XYZ file of N, CA and C in Angstrom:
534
model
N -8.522 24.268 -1.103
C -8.422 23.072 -1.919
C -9.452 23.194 -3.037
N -9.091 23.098 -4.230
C -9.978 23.359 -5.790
C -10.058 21.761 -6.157
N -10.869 21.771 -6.805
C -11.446 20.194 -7.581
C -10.025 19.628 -8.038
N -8.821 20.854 -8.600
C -8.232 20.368 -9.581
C -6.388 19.933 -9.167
N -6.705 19.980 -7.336
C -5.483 19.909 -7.190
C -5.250 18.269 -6.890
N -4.050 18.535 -6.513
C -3.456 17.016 -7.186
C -2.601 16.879 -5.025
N -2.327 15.741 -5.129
C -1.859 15.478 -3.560
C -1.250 14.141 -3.888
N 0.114 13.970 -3.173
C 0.520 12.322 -2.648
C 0.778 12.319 -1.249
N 0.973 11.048 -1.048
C 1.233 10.916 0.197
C 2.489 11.089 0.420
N 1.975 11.679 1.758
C 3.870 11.890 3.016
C 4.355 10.930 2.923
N 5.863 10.829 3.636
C 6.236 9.795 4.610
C 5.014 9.237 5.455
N 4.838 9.769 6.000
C 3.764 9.720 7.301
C 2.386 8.936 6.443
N 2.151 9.422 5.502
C 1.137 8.768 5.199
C 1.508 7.140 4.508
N 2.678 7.371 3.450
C 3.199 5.592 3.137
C 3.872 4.654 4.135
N 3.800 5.189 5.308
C 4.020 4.481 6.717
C 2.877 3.737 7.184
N 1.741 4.831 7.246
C 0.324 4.661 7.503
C -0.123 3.281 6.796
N -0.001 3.283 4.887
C -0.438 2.288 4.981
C 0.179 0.770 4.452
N 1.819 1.107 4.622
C 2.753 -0.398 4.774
C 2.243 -0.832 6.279
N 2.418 0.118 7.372
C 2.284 -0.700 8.530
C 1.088 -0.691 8.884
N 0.034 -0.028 9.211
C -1.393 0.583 9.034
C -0.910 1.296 10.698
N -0.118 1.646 11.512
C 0.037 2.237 12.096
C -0.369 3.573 11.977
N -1.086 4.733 12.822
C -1.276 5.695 13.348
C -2.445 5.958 13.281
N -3.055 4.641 13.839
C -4.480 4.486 13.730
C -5.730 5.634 12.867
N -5.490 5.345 11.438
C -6.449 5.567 10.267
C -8.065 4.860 10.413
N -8.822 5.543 10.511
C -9.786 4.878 10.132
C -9.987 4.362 8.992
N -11.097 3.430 8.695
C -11.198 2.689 7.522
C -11.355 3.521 5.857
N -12.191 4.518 6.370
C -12.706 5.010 5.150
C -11.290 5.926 4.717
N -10.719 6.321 6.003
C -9.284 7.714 5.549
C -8.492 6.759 4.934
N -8.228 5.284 5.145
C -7.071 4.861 4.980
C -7.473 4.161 3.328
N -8.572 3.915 2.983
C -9.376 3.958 1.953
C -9.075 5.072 1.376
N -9.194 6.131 1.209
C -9.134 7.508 0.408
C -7.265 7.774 0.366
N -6.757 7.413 1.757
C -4.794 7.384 1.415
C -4.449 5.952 0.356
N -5.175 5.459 0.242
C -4.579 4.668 -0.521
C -4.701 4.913 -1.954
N -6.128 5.585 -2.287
C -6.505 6.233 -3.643
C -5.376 7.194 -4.012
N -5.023 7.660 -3.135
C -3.997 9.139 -3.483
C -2.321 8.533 -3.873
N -2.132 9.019 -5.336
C -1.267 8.727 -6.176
C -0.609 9.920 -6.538
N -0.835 10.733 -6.324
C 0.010 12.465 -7.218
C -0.175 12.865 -8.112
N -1.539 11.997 -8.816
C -1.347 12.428 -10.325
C -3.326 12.485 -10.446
N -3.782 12.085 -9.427
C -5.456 12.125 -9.239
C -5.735 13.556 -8.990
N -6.748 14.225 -9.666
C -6.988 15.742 -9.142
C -8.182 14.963 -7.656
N -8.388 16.426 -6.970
C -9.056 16.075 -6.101
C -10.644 15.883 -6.584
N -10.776 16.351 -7.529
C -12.193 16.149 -8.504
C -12.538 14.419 -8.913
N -11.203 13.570 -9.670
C -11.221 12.427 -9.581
C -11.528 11.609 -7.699
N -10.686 11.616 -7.780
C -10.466 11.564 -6.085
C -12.300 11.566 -5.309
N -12.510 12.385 -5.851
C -14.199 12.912 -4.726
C -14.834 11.651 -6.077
N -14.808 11.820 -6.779
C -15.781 10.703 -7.706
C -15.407 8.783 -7.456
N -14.774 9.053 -7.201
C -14.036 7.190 -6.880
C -14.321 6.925 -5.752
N -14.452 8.028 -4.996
C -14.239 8.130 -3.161
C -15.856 8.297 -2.589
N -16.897 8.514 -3.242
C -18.001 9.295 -3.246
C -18.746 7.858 -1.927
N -18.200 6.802 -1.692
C -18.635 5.662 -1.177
C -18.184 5.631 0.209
N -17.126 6.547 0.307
C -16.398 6.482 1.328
C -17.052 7.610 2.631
N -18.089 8.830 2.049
C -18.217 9.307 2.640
C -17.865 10.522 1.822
N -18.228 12.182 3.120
C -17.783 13.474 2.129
C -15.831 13.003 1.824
N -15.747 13.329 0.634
C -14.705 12.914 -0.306
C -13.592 14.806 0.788
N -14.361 15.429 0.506
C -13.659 16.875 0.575
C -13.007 16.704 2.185
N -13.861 16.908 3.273
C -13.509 16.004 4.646
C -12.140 15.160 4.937
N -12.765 14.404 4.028
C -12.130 12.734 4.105
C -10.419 13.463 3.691
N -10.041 14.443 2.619
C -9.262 15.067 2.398
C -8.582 16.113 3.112
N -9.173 16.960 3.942
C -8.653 17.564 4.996
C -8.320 16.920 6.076
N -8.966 15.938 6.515
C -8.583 15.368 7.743
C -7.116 14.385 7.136
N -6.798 13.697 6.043
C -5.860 13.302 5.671
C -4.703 14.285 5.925
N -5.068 15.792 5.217
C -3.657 16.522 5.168
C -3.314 17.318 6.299
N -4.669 17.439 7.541
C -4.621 18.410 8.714
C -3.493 17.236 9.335
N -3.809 15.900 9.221
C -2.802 14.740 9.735
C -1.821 14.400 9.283
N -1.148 15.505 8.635
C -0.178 14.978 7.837
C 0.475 13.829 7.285
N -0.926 12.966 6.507
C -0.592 12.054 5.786
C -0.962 12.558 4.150
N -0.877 13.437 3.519
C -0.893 13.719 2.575
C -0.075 15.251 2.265
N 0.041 15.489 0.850
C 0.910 16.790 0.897
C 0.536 17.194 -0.794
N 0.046 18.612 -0.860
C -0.664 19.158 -2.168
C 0.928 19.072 -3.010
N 0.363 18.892 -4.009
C 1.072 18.951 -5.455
C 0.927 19.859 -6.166
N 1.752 20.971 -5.930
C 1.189 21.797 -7.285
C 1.820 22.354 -8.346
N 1.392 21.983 -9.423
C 2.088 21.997 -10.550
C 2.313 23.390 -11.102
N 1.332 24.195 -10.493
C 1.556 25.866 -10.805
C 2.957 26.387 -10.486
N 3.336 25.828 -9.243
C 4.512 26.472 -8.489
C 5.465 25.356 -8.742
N 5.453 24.780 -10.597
C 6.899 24.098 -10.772
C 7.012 22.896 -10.081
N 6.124 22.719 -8.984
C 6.249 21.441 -8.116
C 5.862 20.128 -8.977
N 6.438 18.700 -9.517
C 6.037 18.159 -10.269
C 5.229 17.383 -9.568
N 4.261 16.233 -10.090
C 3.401 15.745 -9.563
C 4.175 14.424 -9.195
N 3.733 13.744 -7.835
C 4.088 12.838 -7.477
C 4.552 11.508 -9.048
N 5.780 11.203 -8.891
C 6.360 9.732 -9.262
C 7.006 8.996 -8.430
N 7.040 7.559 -8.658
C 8.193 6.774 -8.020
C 9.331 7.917 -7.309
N 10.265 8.281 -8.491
C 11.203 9.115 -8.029
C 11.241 10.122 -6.929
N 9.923 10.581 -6.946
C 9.657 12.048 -6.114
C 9.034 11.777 -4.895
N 8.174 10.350 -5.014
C 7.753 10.371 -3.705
C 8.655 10.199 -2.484
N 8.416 10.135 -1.664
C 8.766 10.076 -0.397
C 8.904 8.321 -0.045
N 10.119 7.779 0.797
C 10.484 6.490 0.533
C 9.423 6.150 1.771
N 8.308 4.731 1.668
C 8.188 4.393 2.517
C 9.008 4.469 3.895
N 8.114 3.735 4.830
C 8.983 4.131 6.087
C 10.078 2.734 6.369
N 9.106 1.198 5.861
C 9.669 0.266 5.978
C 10.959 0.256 4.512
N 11.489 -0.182 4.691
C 12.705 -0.515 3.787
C 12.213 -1.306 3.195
N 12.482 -1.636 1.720
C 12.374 -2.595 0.848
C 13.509 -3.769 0.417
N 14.830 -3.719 1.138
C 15.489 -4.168 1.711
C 15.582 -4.462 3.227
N 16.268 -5.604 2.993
C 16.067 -5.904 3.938
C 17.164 -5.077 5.312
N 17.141 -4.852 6.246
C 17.228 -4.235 7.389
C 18.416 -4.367 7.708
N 19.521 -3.411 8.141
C 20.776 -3.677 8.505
C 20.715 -4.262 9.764
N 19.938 -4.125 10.458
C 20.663 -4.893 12.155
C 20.018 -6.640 11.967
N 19.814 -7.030 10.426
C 19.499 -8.399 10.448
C 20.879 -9.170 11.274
N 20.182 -10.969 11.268
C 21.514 -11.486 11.868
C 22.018 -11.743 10.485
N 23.134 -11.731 10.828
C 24.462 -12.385 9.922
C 23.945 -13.894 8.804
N 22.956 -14.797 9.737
C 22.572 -16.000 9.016
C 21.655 -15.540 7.972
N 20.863 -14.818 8.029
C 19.845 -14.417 7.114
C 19.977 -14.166 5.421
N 19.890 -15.480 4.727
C 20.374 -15.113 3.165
C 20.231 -14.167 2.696
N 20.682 -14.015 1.572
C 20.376 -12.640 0.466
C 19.232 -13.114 -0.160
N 18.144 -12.145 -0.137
C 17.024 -11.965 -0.509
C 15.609 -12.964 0.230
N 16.437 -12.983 1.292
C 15.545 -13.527 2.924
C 15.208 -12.813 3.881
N 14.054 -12.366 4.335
C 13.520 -11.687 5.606
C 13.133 -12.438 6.403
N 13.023 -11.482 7.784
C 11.664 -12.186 8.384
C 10.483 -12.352 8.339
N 9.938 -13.026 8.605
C 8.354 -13.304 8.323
C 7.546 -11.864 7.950
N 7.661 -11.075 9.392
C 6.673 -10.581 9.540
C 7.145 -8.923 8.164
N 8.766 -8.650 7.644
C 8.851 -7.690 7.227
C 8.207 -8.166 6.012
N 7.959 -9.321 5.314
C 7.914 -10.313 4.397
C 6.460 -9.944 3.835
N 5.695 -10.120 5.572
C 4.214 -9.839 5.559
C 4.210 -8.317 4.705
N 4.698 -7.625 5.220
C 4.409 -6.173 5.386
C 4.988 -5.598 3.683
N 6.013 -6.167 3.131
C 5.823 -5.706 1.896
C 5.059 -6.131 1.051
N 4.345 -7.958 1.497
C 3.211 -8.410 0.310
C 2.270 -7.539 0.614
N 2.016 -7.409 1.629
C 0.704 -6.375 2.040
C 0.945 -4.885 0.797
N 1.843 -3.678 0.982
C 2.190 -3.141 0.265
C 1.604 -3.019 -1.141
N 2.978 -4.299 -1.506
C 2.370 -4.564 -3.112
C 1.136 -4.788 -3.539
N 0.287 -5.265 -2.393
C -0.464 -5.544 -2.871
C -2.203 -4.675 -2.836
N -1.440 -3.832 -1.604
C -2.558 -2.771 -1.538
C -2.085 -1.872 -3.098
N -0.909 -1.861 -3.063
C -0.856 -0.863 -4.303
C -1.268 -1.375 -6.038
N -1.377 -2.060 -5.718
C -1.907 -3.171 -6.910
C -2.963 -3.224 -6.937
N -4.088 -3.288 -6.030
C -5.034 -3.709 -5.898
C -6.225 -2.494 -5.382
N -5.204 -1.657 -4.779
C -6.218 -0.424 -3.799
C -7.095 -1.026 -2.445
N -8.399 -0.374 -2.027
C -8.726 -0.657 -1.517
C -9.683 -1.812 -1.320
N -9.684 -2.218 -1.954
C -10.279 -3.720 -2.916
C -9.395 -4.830 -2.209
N -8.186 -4.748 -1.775
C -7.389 -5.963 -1.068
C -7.485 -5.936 0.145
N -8.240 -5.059 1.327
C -8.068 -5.186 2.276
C -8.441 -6.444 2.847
N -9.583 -7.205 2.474
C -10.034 -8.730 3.281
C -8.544 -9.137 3.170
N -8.281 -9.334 1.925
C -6.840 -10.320 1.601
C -5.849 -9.799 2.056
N -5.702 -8.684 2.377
C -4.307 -8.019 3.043
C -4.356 -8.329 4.876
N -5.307 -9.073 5.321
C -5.458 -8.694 6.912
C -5.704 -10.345 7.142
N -5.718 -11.152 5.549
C -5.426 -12.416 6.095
C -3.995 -12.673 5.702
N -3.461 -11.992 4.978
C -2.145 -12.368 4.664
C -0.962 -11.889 6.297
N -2.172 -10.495 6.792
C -1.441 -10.077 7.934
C -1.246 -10.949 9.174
N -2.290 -12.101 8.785
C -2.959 -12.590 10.209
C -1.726 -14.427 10.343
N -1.446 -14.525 8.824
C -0.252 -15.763 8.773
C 0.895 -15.794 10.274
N 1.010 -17.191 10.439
C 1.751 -17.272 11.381
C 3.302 -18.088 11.594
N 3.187 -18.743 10.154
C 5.063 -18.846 9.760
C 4.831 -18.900 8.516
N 5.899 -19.498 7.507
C 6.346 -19.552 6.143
C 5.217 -19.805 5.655
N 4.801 -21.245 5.987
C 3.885 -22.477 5.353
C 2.174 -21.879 5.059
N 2.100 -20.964 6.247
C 0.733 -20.076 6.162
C 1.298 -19.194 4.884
N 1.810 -18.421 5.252
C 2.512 -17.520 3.822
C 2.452 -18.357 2.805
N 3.297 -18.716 2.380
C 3.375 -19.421 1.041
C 1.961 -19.737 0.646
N 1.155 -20.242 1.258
C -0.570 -20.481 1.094
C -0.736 -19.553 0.449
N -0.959 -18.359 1.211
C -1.845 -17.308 1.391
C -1.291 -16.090 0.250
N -0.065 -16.750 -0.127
C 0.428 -15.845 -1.350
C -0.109 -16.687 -2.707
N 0.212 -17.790 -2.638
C -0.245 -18.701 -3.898
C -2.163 -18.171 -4.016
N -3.027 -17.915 -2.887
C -4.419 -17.666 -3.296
C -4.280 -16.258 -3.778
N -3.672 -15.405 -3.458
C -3.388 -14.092 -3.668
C -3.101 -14.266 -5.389
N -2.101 -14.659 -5.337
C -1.861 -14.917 -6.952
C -3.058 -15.657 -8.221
N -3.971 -16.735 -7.434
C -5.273 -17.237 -8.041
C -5.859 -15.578 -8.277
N -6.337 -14.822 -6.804
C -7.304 -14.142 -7.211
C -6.600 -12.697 -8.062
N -5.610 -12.507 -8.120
C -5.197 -11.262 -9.037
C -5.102 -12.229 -10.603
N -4.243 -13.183 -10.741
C -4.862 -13.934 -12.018
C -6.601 -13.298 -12.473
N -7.154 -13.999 -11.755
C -8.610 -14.023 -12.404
C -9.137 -12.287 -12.371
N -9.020 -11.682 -11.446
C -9.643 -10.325 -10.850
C -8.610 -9.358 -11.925
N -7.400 -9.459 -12.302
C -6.254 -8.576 -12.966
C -5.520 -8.938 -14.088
N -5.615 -10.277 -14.236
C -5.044 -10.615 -15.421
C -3.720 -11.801 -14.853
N -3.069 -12.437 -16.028
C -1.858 -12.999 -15.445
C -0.635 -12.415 -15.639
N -0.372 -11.100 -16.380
C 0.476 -10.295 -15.889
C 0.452 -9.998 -14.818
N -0.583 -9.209 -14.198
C -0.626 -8.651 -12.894
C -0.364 -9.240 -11.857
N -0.812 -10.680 -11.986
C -0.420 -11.979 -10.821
C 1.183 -12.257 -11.028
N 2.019 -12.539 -12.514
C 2.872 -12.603 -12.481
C 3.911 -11.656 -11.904
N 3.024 -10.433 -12.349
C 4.367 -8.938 -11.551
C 4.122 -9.275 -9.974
N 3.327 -9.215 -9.290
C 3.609 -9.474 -7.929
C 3.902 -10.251 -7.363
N 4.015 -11.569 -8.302
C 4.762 -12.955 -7.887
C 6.299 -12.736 -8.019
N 6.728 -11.734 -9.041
C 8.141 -11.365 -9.034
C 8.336 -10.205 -8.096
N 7.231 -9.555 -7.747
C 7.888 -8.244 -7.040
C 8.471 -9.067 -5.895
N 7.755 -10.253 -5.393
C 7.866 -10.545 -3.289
C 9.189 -11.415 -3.931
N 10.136 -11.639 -5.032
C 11.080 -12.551 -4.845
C 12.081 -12.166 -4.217
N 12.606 -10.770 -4.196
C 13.554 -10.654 -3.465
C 13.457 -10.454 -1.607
N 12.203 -10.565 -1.282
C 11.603 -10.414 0.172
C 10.949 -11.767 0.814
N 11.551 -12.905 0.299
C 10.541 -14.445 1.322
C 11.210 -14.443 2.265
N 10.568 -14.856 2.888
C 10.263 -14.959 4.450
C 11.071 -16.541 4.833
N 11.701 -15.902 6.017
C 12.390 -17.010 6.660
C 11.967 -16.661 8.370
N 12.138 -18.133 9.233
C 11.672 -18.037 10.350
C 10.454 -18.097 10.814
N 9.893 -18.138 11.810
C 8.620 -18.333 12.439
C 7.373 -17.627 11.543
């Protein structure tokens, strides 16, 4: 691994952190979330330098196959939308839903799991307090809260574009049910 290579995440790793499943520690899941496809590992060790050895923190990501080198030498293009690898959760909603479930209605908890998403990816590792209270909601009425403060603090912290794009990203995903 050279300063100058470039890495996105697996499957395995955009599983890791929609669901936070396969038990990541804090600082790895911190450094998978930095990793975009287009960061050399030189950036990467300078942003990350808080997290601990940056170089480490990088092997143990890809020995775990939650990350995968990019390399642009061998024609391989660098991670985009297009190229990455589809999360594990669907961004639609789920075929074995019931039949009652409107168009552009989930359940709660898949509901949870893409604001979480958007909003780690929006935000990086900087949203985790707010991502583990948004995780911690327990029907709509908590949600709806806990998205409206979400939207205060990206307003002020990002701008009101940034609050507005993630107020439109969760429209096609609200939450219905418990």
């Amino acid at each position: 691994m050279n300063n100058k290579s470039l890495f996105r995440k697996s499957a395995k790793g955009s599983e890791a952190i929609a669901t936070r499943q396969h038990g990541l520690a804090p600082k790895q899941r911190s450094m998978l979330i930095l990793i975009d496809g287009k960061r050399s590992v030189e950036d990467l060790a300078k942003m990350s330098a808080m997290f601990g050895d940056p170089m480490q923190l990088l092997e143990e990501l890809e020995a775990g196959g939650f990350i995968e080198n990019v390399d642009p030498a061998a024609g391989a293009a660098p991670a985009t939308p297009a190229t990455m690898p589809a999360p594990a959760t669907a961004l639609s909603a789920p075929a074995d839903l019931p039949a009652q479930v409107p168009a552009g209605k989930v359940p709660l908890a898949e509901a949870k799991r893409f604001a979480v998403r958007k909003l780690t990816d929006l935000m990086g590792p900087v949203s985790d307090s707010l991502c583990m209270r948004l995780e911690s909601v327990r029907n709509v009425e908590e949600y709806n809260a806990m998205i409206t403060r979400i939207e205060a603090v990206l307003r002020e912290t990002r701008g009101t574009n940034a609050a507005a794009g993630y107020i439109l990203s969760l429209a096609d995903h609200r939450p219905v049910g418990p």
